[in-house]
mmCIF file of C-alpha atoms in Angstrom:
data_model
loop_
_atom_site.group_PDB
_atom_site.id
_atom_site.type_symbol
_atom_site.label_atom_id
_atom_site.label_comp_id
_atom_site.label_asym_id
_atom_site.label_seq_id
_atom_site.Cartn_x
_atom_site.Cartn_y
_atom_site.Cartn_z
ATOM 1 C CA UNK A 1 -36.909 74.837 71.743
ATOM 2 C CA UNK A 2 -40.047 76.984 71.732
ATOM 3 C CA UNK A 3 -41.713 77.338 68.334
ATOM 4 C CA UNK A 4 -45.274 77.647 67.100
ATOM 5 C CA UNK A 5 -45.207 74.370 65.180
ATOM 6 C CA UNK A 6 -46.800 70.944 65.144
ATOM 7 C CA UNK A 7 -44.573 68.287 63.592
ATOM 8 C CA UNK A 8 -41.075 69.605 62.725
ATOM 9 C CA UNK A 9 -41.211 67.522 59.537
ATOM 10 C CA UNK A 10 -44.404 69.276 58.415
ATOM 11 C CA UNK A 11 -43.390 72.885 59.044
ATOM 12 C CA UNK A 12 -42.921 73.888 55.393
ATOM 13 C CA UNK A 13 -46.017 72.078 54.109
ATOM 14 C CA UNK A 14 -48.270 73.581 56.767
ATOM 15 C CA UNK A 15 -46.753 77.068 56.446
ATOM 16 C CA UNK A 16 -47.152 77.097 52.671
ATOM 17 C CA UNK A 17 -50.743 75.893 53.049
ATOM 18 C CA UNK A 18 -51.427 78.837 55.349
ATOM 19 C CA UNK A 19 -49.727 81.205 52.931
ATOM 20 C CA UNK A 20 -51.988 79.950 50.138
ATOM 21 C CA UNK A 21 -55.118 80.519 52.226
ATOM 22 C CA UNK A 22 -54.020 84.003 53.309
ATOM 23 C CA UNK A 23 -53.134 85.157 49.784
ATOM 24 C CA UNK A 24 -55.550 83.274 47.538
ATOM 25 C CA UNK A 25 -56.055 86.454 45.505
ATOM 26 C CA UNK A 26 -52.378 86.484 44.551
ATOM 27 C CA UNK A 27 -51.184 82.883 44.337
ATOM 28 C CA UNK A 28 -52.119 79.278 43.970
ATOM 29 C CA UNK A 29 -50.153 76.452 45.560
ATOM 30 C CA UNK A 30 -49.457 73.095 43.987
ATOM 31 C CA UNK A 31 -48.526 70.420 46.519
ATOM 32 C CA UNK A 32 -47.184 67.524 44.439
ATOM 33 C CA UNK A 33 -44.493 68.641 43.950
ATOM 34 C CA UNK A 34 -44.768 71.771 46.086
ATOM 35 C CA UNK A 35 -44.475 75.178 44.396
ATOM 36 C CA UNK A 36 -46.199 78.556 44.615
ATOM 37 C CA UNK A 37 -47.494 80.116 41.387
ATOM 38 C CA UNK A 38 -48.884 83.525 40.528
ATOM 39 C CA UNK A 39 -52.683 83.214 40.346
ATOM 40 C CA UNK A 40 -52.920 84.298 36.712
ATOM 41 C CA UNK A 41 -49.902 82.345 35.414
ATOM 42 C CA UNK A 42 -48.977 81.448 32.786
ATOM 43 C CA UNK A 43 -49.321 84.750 30.936
ATOM 44 C CA UNK A 44 -49.072 84.378 27.178
ATOM 45 C CA UNK A 45 -46.100 86.217 25.708
ATOM 46 C CA UNK A 46 -44.610 87.191 29.065
ATOM 47 C CA UNK A 47 -41.247 85.965 30.329
ATOM 48 C CA UNK A 48 -41.816 83.827 33.411
ATOM 49 C CA UNK A 49 -39.602 84.336 36.462
ATOM 50 C CA UNK A 50 -38.953 81.535 38.950
ATOM 51 C CA UNK A 51 -36.906 81.665 42.114
ATOM 52 C CA UNK A 52 -36.666 79.488 45.184
ATOM 53 C CA UNK A 53 -34.481 77.935 47.820
ATOM 54 C CA UNK A 54 -34.614 76.629 51.324
ATOM 55 C CA UNK A 55 -37.441 77.802 53.555
ATOM 56 C CA UNK A 56 -36.763 79.818 56.697
ATOM 57 C CA UNK A 57 -35.980 83.057 54.831
ATOM 58 C CA UNK A 58 -39.555 84.324 54.569
ATOM 59 C CA UNK A 59 -40.904 86.381 52.934
ATOM 60 C CA UNK A 60 -38.284 85.215 50.398
ATOM 61 C CA UNK A 61 -39.340 83.694 47.991
ATOM 62 C CA UNK A 62 -43.081 82.966 48.045
ATOM 63 C CA UNK A 63 -43.819 86.408 49.461
ATOM 64 C CA UNK A 64 -42.614 87.914 46.195
ATOM 65 C CA UNK A 65 -44.899 85.967 43.853
ATOM 66 C CA UNK A 66 -47.349 88.252 42.087
ATOM 67 C CA UNK A 67 -47.732 91.114 39.645
ATOM 68 C CA UNK A 68 -44.441 92.840 38.877
ATOM 69 C CA UNK A 69 -42.154 90.330 40.568
ATOM 70 C CA UNK A 70 -41.989 86.506 40.545
ATOM 71 C CA UNK A 71 -44.287 84.197 38.631
ATOM 72 C CA UNK A 72 -43.404 81.230 40.841
ATOM 73 C CA UNK A 73 -41.389 80.284 43.906
ATOM 74 C CA UNK A 74 -40.149 76.871 44.952
ATOM 75 C CA UNK A 75 -39.720 76.315 48.710
ATOM 76 C CA UNK A 76 -37.373 73.613 49.902
ATOM 77 C CA UNK A 77 -37.128 72.248 53.420
ATOM 78 C CA UNK A 78 -35.748 74.714 55.969
ATOM 79 C CA UNK A 79 -32.296 75.851 54.799
ATOM 80 C CA UNK A 80 -32.303 73.104 52.132
ATOM 81 C CA UNK A 81 -32.520 73.545 48.373
ATOM 82 C CA UNK A 82 -35.611 72.310 46.573
ATOM 83 C CA UNK A 83 -35.022 69.340 44.295
ATOM 84 C CA UNK A 84 -35.215 69.588 40.494
ATOM 85 C CA UNK A 85 -38.760 68.148 40.224
ATOM 86 C CA UNK A 86 -40.636 71.067 41.835
ATOM 87 C CA UNK A 87 -38.370 73.573 40.081
ATOM 88 C CA UNK A 88 -39.269 71.947 36.758
ATOM 89 C CA UNK A 89 -42.973 71.952 37.667
ATOM 90 C CA UNK A 90 -42.819 75.662 38.524
ATOM 91 C CA UNK A 91 -40.960 76.413 35.292
ATOM 92 C CA UNK A 92 -43.603 74.634 33.222
ATOM 93 C CA UNK A 93 -46.409 76.339 35.156
ATOM 94 C CA UNK A 94 -45.211 79.848 34.244
ATOM 95 C CA UNK A 95 -44.039 79.291 30.674
ATOM 96 C CA UNK A 96 -46.055 81.656 28.503
ATOM 97 C CA UNK A 97 -44.075 80.923 25.357
ATOM 98 C CA UNK A 98 -41.372 83.566 25.785
ATOM 99 C CA UNK A 99 -39.027 81.610 28.023
ATOM 100 C CA UNK A 100 -38.355 81.488 31.749
ATOM 101 C CA UNK A 101 -35.704 83.161 33.901
ATOM 102 C CA UNK A 102 -34.400 81.348 36.977
ATOM 103 C CA UNK A 103 -33.056 83.614 39.738
ATOM 104 C CA UNK A 104 -30.799 81.468 41.910
ATOM 105 C CA UNK A 105 -28.912 82.349 45.083
ATOM 106 C CA UNK A 106 -25.312 81.152 44.956
ATOM 107 C CA UNK A 107 -25.484 78.065 47.140
ATOM 108 C CA UNK A 108 -24.146 74.827 45.715
ATOM 109 C CA UNK A 109 -27.353 72.810 46.097
ATOM 110 C CA UNK A 110 -29.531 75.558 44.650
ATOM 111 C CA UNK A 111 -27.258 76.060 41.641
ATOM 112 C CA UNK A 112 -27.024 72.343 40.827
ATOM 113 C CA UNK A 113 -30.737 71.660 41.252
ATOM 114 C CA UNK A 114 -31.817 74.671 39.191
ATOM 115 C CA UNK A 115 -29.334 73.678 36.472
ATOM 116 C CA UNK A 116 -30.798 70.186 36.364
ATOM 117 C CA UNK A 117 -34.350 71.560 36.197
ATOM 118 C CA UNK A 118 -33.334 73.914 33.378
ATOM 119 C CA UNK A 119 -31.914 70.992 31.397
ATOM 120 C CA UNK A 120 -35.131 69.021 31.903
ATOM 121 C CA UNK A 121 -37.204 72.048 30.827
ATOM 122 C CA UNK A 122 -35.062 72.489 27.704
ATOM 123 C CA UNK A 123 -35.767 68.867 26.794
ATOM 124 C CA UNK A 124 -39.462 69.799 26.845
ATOM 125 C CA UNK A 125 -38.925 72.795 24.583
ATOM 126 C CA UNK A 126 -38.803 75.569 27.219
ATOM 127 C CA UNK A 127 -36.022 78.144 26.915
ATOM 128 C CA UNK A 128 -34.507 78.866 30.331
ATOM 129 C CA UNK A 129 -31.902 81.414 31.352
ATOM 130 C CA UNK A 130 -30.414 81.625 34.843
ATOM 131 C CA UNK A 131 -28.959 84.479 36.867
ATOM 132 C CA UNK A 132 -27.026 83.523 39.990
ATOM 133 C CA UNK A 133 -26.943 86.162 42.725
ATOM 134 C CA UNK A 134 -23.704 86.587 44.677
ATOM 135 C CA UNK A 135 -23.846 89.965 46.422
ATOM 136 C CA UNK A 136 -22.336 89.024 49.813
ATOM 137 C CA UNK A 137 -18.919 90.621 50.370
ATOM 138 C CA UNK A 138 -18.272 88.945 53.736
ATOM 139 C CA UNK A 139 -16.523 85.801 52.519
ATOM 140 C CA UNK A 140 -15.440 84.402 49.171
ATOM 141 C CA UNK A 141 -16.375 80.802 49.986
ATOM 142 C CA UNK A 142 -18.532 79.352 52.755
ATOM 143 C CA UNK A 143 -19.892 76.040 53.967
ATOM 144 C CA UNK A 144 -22.507 76.155 51.217
ATOM 145 C CA UNK A 145 -20.887 77.941 48.284
ATOM 146 C CA UNK A 146 -18.097 78.196 45.786
ATOM 147 C CA UNK A 147 -17.651 81.937 45.516
ATOM 148 C CA UNK A 148 -19.761 84.594 47.158
ATOM 149 C CA UNK A 149 -23.130 83.885 48.715
ATOM 150 C CA UNK A 150 -26.384 85.214 47.338
ATOM 151 C CA UNK A 151 -28.176 87.154 50.067
ATOM 152 C CA UNK A 152 -30.343 90.282 50.360
ATOM 153 C CA UNK A 153 -29.466 91.612 46.924
ATOM 154 C CA UNK A 154 -31.621 88.774 45.598
ATOM 155 C CA UNK A 155 -34.747 90.712 46.639
ATOM 156 C CA UNK A 156 -33.657 93.667 44.512
ATOM 157 C CA UNK A 157 -32.878 91.440 41.528
ATOM 158 C CA UNK A 158 -36.313 89.819 41.772
ATOM 159 C CA UNK A 159 -38.133 93.163 41.961
ATOM 160 C CA UNK A 160 -36.313 94.892 39.121
ATOM 161 C CA UNK A 161 -36.189 91.871 36.806
ATOM 162 C CA UNK A 162 -39.851 91.219 37.574
ATOM 163 C CA UNK A 163 -40.760 94.734 36.488
ATOM 164 C CA UNK A 164 -38.802 94.282 33.254
ATOM 165 C CA UNK A 165 -40.698 91.067 32.502
ATOM 166 C CA UNK A 166 -44.007 92.737 33.354
ATOM 167 C CA UNK A 167 -43.436 95.535 30.822
ATOM 168 C CA UNK A 168 -42.833 92.963 28.087
ATOM 169 C CA UNK A 169 -39.046 92.693 27.795
ATOM 170 C CA UNK A 170 -37.605 89.612 26.078
ATOM 171 C CA UNK A 171 -35.898 86.809 27.994
ATOM 172 C CA UNK A 172 -32.453 88.093 27.025
ATOM 173 C CA UNK A 173 -33.395 91.616 28.097
ATOM 174 C CA UNK A 174 -34.819 90.493 31.449
ATOM 175 C CA UNK A 175 -31.736 88.372 32.116
ATOM 176 C CA UNK A 176 -29.457 91.297 31.228
ATOM 177 C CA UNK A 177 -31.275 93.594 33.665
ATOM 178 C CA UNK A 178 -31.041 90.950 36.403
ATOM 179 C CA UNK A 179 -27.307 90.528 35.774
ATOM 180 C CA UNK A 180 -26.803 94.298 35.928
ATOM 181 C CA UNK A 181 -28.603 94.561 39.263
ATOM 182 C CA UNK A 182 -26.606 91.690 40.704
ATOM 183 C CA UNK A 183 -23.357 93.262 39.483
ATOM 184 C CA UNK A 184 -24.235 96.544 41.196
ATOM 185 C CA UNK A 185 -25.391 95.098 44.534
ATOM 186 C CA UNK A 186 -23.238 94.441 47.591
ATOM 187 C CA UNK A 187 -24.354 93.136 50.989
ATOM 188 C CA UNK A 188 -22.992 92.223 54.392
ATOM 189 C CA UNK A 189 -24.727 91.040 57.553
ATOM 190 C CA UNK A 190 -24.249 90.361 61.240
ATOM 191 C CA UNK A 191 -25.872 88.180 63.873
ATOM 192 C CA UNK A 192 -26.564 88.922 67.533
ATOM 193 C CA UNK A 193 -28.066 85.466 68.132
ATOM 194 C CA UNK A 194 -28.249 82.147 66.294
ATOM 195 C CA UNK A 195 -31.454 80.587 65.019
ATOM 196 C CA UNK A 196 -32.922 77.140 65.642
ATOM 197 C CA UNK A 197 -33.817 74.968 62.656
ATOM 198 C CA UNK A 198 -37.035 73.145 63.635
ATOM 199 C CA UNK A 199 -35.897 69.625 62.755
ATOM 200 C CA UNK A 200 -32.518 70.166 64.448
ATOM 201 C CA UNK A 201 -33.962 71.478 67.710
ATOM 202 C CA UNK A 202 -30.824 73.348 68.752
ATOM 203 C CA UNK A 203 -29.045 76.583 67.795
ATOM 204 C CA UNK A 204 -27.080 76.511 64.564
ATOM 205 C CA UNK A 205 -24.085 78.093 66.331
ATOM 206 C CA UNK A 206 -23.286 79.595 69.709
ATOM 207 C CA UNK A 207 -22.500 83.153 70.748
ATOM 208 C CA UNK A 208 -21.714 84.452 74.197
ATOM 209 C CA UNK A 209 -24.044 87.113 75.604
ATOM 210 C CA UNK A 210 -21.587 89.862 74.667
ATOM 211 C CA UNK A 211 -20.523 88.500 71.255
ATOM 212 C CA UNK A 212 -21.722 89.088 67.707
ATOM 213 C CA UNK A 213 -20.766 87.455 64.408
ATOM 214 C CA UNK A 214 -19.781 89.824 61.593
ATOM 215 C CA UNK A 215 -20.344 88.622 58.038
ATOM 216 C CA UNK A 216 -22.890 85.952 58.885
ATOM 217 C CA UNK A 217 -24.679 83.985 56.170
ATOM 218 C CA UNK A 218 -28.443 83.569 55.994
ATOM 219 C CA UNK A 219 -28.148 79.934 57.122
ATOM 220 C CA UNK A 220 -26.029 80.780 60.142
ATOM 221 C CA UNK A 221 -22.736 80.178 58.359
ATOM 222 C CA UNK A 222 -19.736 81.761 60.062
ATOM 223 C CA UNK A 223 -18.585 85.151 58.862
ATOM 224 C CA UNK A 224 -15.396 87.184 58.945
ATOM 225 C CA UNK A 225 -14.931 87.598 62.656
ATOM 226 C CA UNK A 226 -16.509 87.363 66.074
ATOM 227 C CA UNK A 227 -16.330 90.564 68.117
ATOM 228 C CA UNK A 228 -17.625 92.041 71.325
ATOM 229 C CA UNK A 229 -20.980 93.794 71.141
ATOM 230 C CA UNK A 230 -20.538 97.441 70.119
ATOM 231 C CA UNK A 231 -22.814 100.478 69.732
ATOM 232 C CA UNK A 232 -25.056 100.434 66.668
ATOM 233 C CA UNK A 233 -23.137 103.120 64.774
ATOM 234 C CA UNK A 234 -19.920 101.092 64.924
ATOM 235 C CA UNK A 235 -21.750 97.954 63.782
ATOM 236 C CA UNK A 236 -23.175 99.796 60.782
ATOM 237 C CA UNK A 237 -19.696 101.081 59.954
ATOM 238 C CA UNK A 238 -18.359 97.517 60.100
ATOM 239 C CA UNK A 239 -20.909 96.468 57.485
ATOM 240 C CA UNK A 240 -20.633 99.491 55.197
ATOM 241 C CA UNK A 241 -16.845 99.738 55.032
ATOM 242 C CA UNK A 242 -16.260 96.445 53.179
ATOM 243 C CA UNK A 243 -19.244 97.093 50.908
ATOM 244 C CA UNK A 244 -17.895 100.472 49.825
ATOM 245 C CA UNK A 245 -14.360 99.110 49.517
ATOM 246 C CA UNK A 246 -15.580 96.319 47.271
ATOM 247 C CA UNK A 247 -17.642 98.493 44.915
ATOM 248 C CA UNK A 248 -16.470 102.094 45.293
ATOM 249 C CA UNK A 249 -18.879 104.935 44.515
ATOM 250 C CA UNK A 250 -17.948 108.169 42.798
ATOM 251 C CA UNK A 251 -19.388 111.244 44.447
ATOM 252 C CA UNK A 252 -22.933 111.788 43.230
ATOM 253 C CA UNK A 253 -23.572 108.183 42.164
ATOM 254 C CA UNK A 254 -27.036 107.170 43.350
ATOM 255 C CA UNK A 255 -27.775 104.180 45.521
ATOM 256 C CA UNK A 256 -30.615 102.154 46.940
ATOM 257 C CA UNK A 257 -30.028 101.587 50.657
ATOM 258 C CA UNK A 258 -31.583 98.381 51.962
ATOM 259 C CA UNK A 259 -31.425 97.665 55.709
ATOM 260 C CA UNK A 260 -32.754 94.169 56.276
ATOM 261 C CA UNK A 261 -33.688 92.384 59.476
ATOM 262 C CA UNK A 262 -32.778 88.726 59.964
ATOM 263 C CA UNK A 263 -36.146 87.813 61.466
ATOM 264 C CA UNK A 264 -35.852 88.691 65.139
ATOM 265 C CA UNK A 265 -34.775 92.328 64.942
ATOM 266 C CA UNK A 266 -37.380 95.021 65.663
ATOM 267 C CA UNK A 267 -37.918 97.877 63.253
ATOM 268 C CA UNK A 268 -36.881 100.418 65.863
ATOM 269 C CA UNK A 269 -33.348 99.011 65.648
ATOM 270 C CA UNK A 270 -33.361 98.731 61.855
ATOM 271 C CA UNK A 271 -34.340 102.382 61.438
ATOM 272 C CA UNK A 272 -31.700 103.363 63.973
ATOM 273 C CA UNK A 273 -29.155 101.554 61.808
ATOM 274 C CA UNK A 274 -30.549 103.166 58.647
ATOM 275 C CA UNK A 275 -29.957 106.594 60.204
ATOM 276 C CA UNK A 276 -26.251 105.850 60.649
ATOM 277 C CA UNK A 277 -25.903 104.341 57.186
ATOM 278 C CA UNK A 278 -27.506 107.433 55.661
ATOM 279 C CA UNK A 279 -25.037 109.623 57.596
ATOM 280 C CA UNK A 280 -22.055 107.669 56.257
ATOM 281 C CA UNK A 281 -23.300 107.850 52.689
ATOM 282 C CA UNK A 282 -23.994 111.583 52.974
ATOM 283 C CA UNK A 283 -20.462 112.155 54.237
ATOM 284 C CA UNK A 284 -19.162 110.397 51.121
ATOM 285 C CA UNK A 285 -21.413 112.336 48.743
ATOM 286 C CA UNK A 286 -23.525 109.297 47.818
ATOM 287 C CA UNK A 287 -27.198 110.258 47.429
ATOM 288 C CA UNK A 288 -29.811 107.721 48.507
ATOM 289 C CA UNK A 289 -32.317 107.621 45.656
ATOM 290 C CA UNK A 290 -34.423 104.736 46.982
ATOM 291 C CA UNK A 291 -34.632 102.779 50.240
ATOM 292 C CA UNK A 292 -36.053 99.631 51.802
ATOM 293 C CA UNK A 293 -36.150 98.801 55.524
ATOM 294 C CA UNK A 294 -37.607 95.706 57.139
ATOM 295 C CA UNK A 295 -37.485 91.919 57.377
ATOM 296 C CA UNK A 296 -37.371 90.901 53.717
ATOM 297 C CA UNK A 297 -34.866 88.017 53.684
ATOM 298 C CA UNK A 298 -34.573 86.384 57.066
ATOM 299 C CA UNK A 299 -32.959 83.516 58.912
ATOM 300 C CA UNK A 300 -35.853 82.193 61.023
ATOM 301 C CA UNK A 301 -35.763 84.019 64.384
ATOM 302 C CA UNK A 302 -32.148 85.205 64.206
ATOM 303 C CA UNK A 303 -31.490 88.631 65.691
ATOM 304 C CA UNK A 304 -29.295 90.608 63.366
ATOM 305 C CA UNK A 305 -29.314 92.664 60.196
ATOM 306 C CA UNK A 306 -27.738 93.097 56.813
ATOM 307 C CA UNK A 307 -27.035 96.171 54.730
ATOM 308 C CA UNK A 308 -27.218 96.178 50.945
ATOM 309 C CA UNK A 309 -26.252 98.953 48.565
ATOM 310 C CA UNK A 310 -27.337 98.873 44.931
ATOM 311 C CA UNK A 311 -25.702 101.272 42.497
ATOM 312 C CA UNK A 312 -28.632 102.726 40.527
ATOM 313 C CA UNK A 313 -29.147 104.029 37.012
ATOM 314 C CA UNK A 314 -32.252 105.650 35.523
ATOM 315 C CA UNK A 315 -33.680 102.385 34.210
ATOM 316 C CA UNK A 316 -33.246 100.607 37.539
ATOM 317 C CA UNK A 317 -35.064 103.438 39.321
ATOM 318 C CA UNK A 318 -37.906 103.263 36.807
ATOM 319 C CA UNK A 319 -38.199 99.497 37.260
ATOM 320 C CA UNK A 320 -37.946 99.720 41.063
ATOM 321 C CA UNK A 321 -40.789 102.264 41.083
ATOM 322 C CA UNK A 322 -42.945 100.171 38.729
ATOM 323 C CA UNK A 323 -46.115 98.706 40.280
ATOM 324 C CA UNK A 324 -45.784 95.511 42.296
ATOM 325 C CA UNK A 325 -48.433 93.462 44.078
ATOM 326 C CA UNK A 326 -47.185 90.559 46.162
ATOM 327 C CA UNK A 327 -47.727 89.434 49.723
ATOM 328 C CA UNK A 328 -44.570 91.173 50.934
ATOM 329 C CA UNK A 329 -44.020 94.080 48.517
ATOM 330 C CA UNK A 330 -46.803 96.152 47.025
ATOM 331 C CA UNK A 331 -47.053 99.651 45.682
ATOM 332 C CA UNK A 332 -48.394 101.569 42.699
ATOM 333 C CA UNK A 333 -51.266 99.251 41.825
#
């Protein structure tokens, strides 16, 4: 195993410390228990938004803490949910009196631990709502979930819900927007290579040189099928077909096309894939109103990609375009 690390047990602590130093204008980091908070939180009268989960998916979630997106993020160990204590601490840190929204990816540990933290927060007088993301169409159940996994659509939920909270929407209104984005998002991914979890020291699964895994999860969970390596256009088709079958588009319905890298995929390949996806959507009469390309929710150094489509309405476009200033997403401010 070759990694730029010191002690495998200290990877998250040392990485978060570096993140805090690099982005001191945006965030502050509390270490006991560990959580990342927007520098100016709590903001009186504003709904706070907290997300989190296992580390190894950077820039998710800490990279999205800041103006117009998350108020706090809670990093767990690599591919391991944070416990309720830091989630509760983050919730308390961002409570400005108007309640707190938890955005939770649909993995069993994450859901249970965020639920427990929400109950503890309620006992202290904080109103908490939760939205569970489940945009992955690859499999209904996996090693980590009951139901569909929450994957790249989570980034879109965090951005759009964050903009709604920033403009002053109520907790119920922010939660409703987040639910609507989740309902309109569908994702599917593939892996060319596995990744190596630092404390494990070996690949999370094995693939032959000419094999790829279709429908992979962000922790290396198995997907729908293992196939021989194919040209990029066919791989994109394999991802788009089940997405469009699952949530059909009428001609003229607008979409946000999000081509995401899994950590080890160069942009030259992601844009090549975007080109094919745009062709397929054009053939079906689906206009691309907004787009995002890059490594935004990753799986350590895995080579691979995911494609997400979000069915857009006017309000979602307005909220997507609203200013955001975080370590990983920033525009308009």
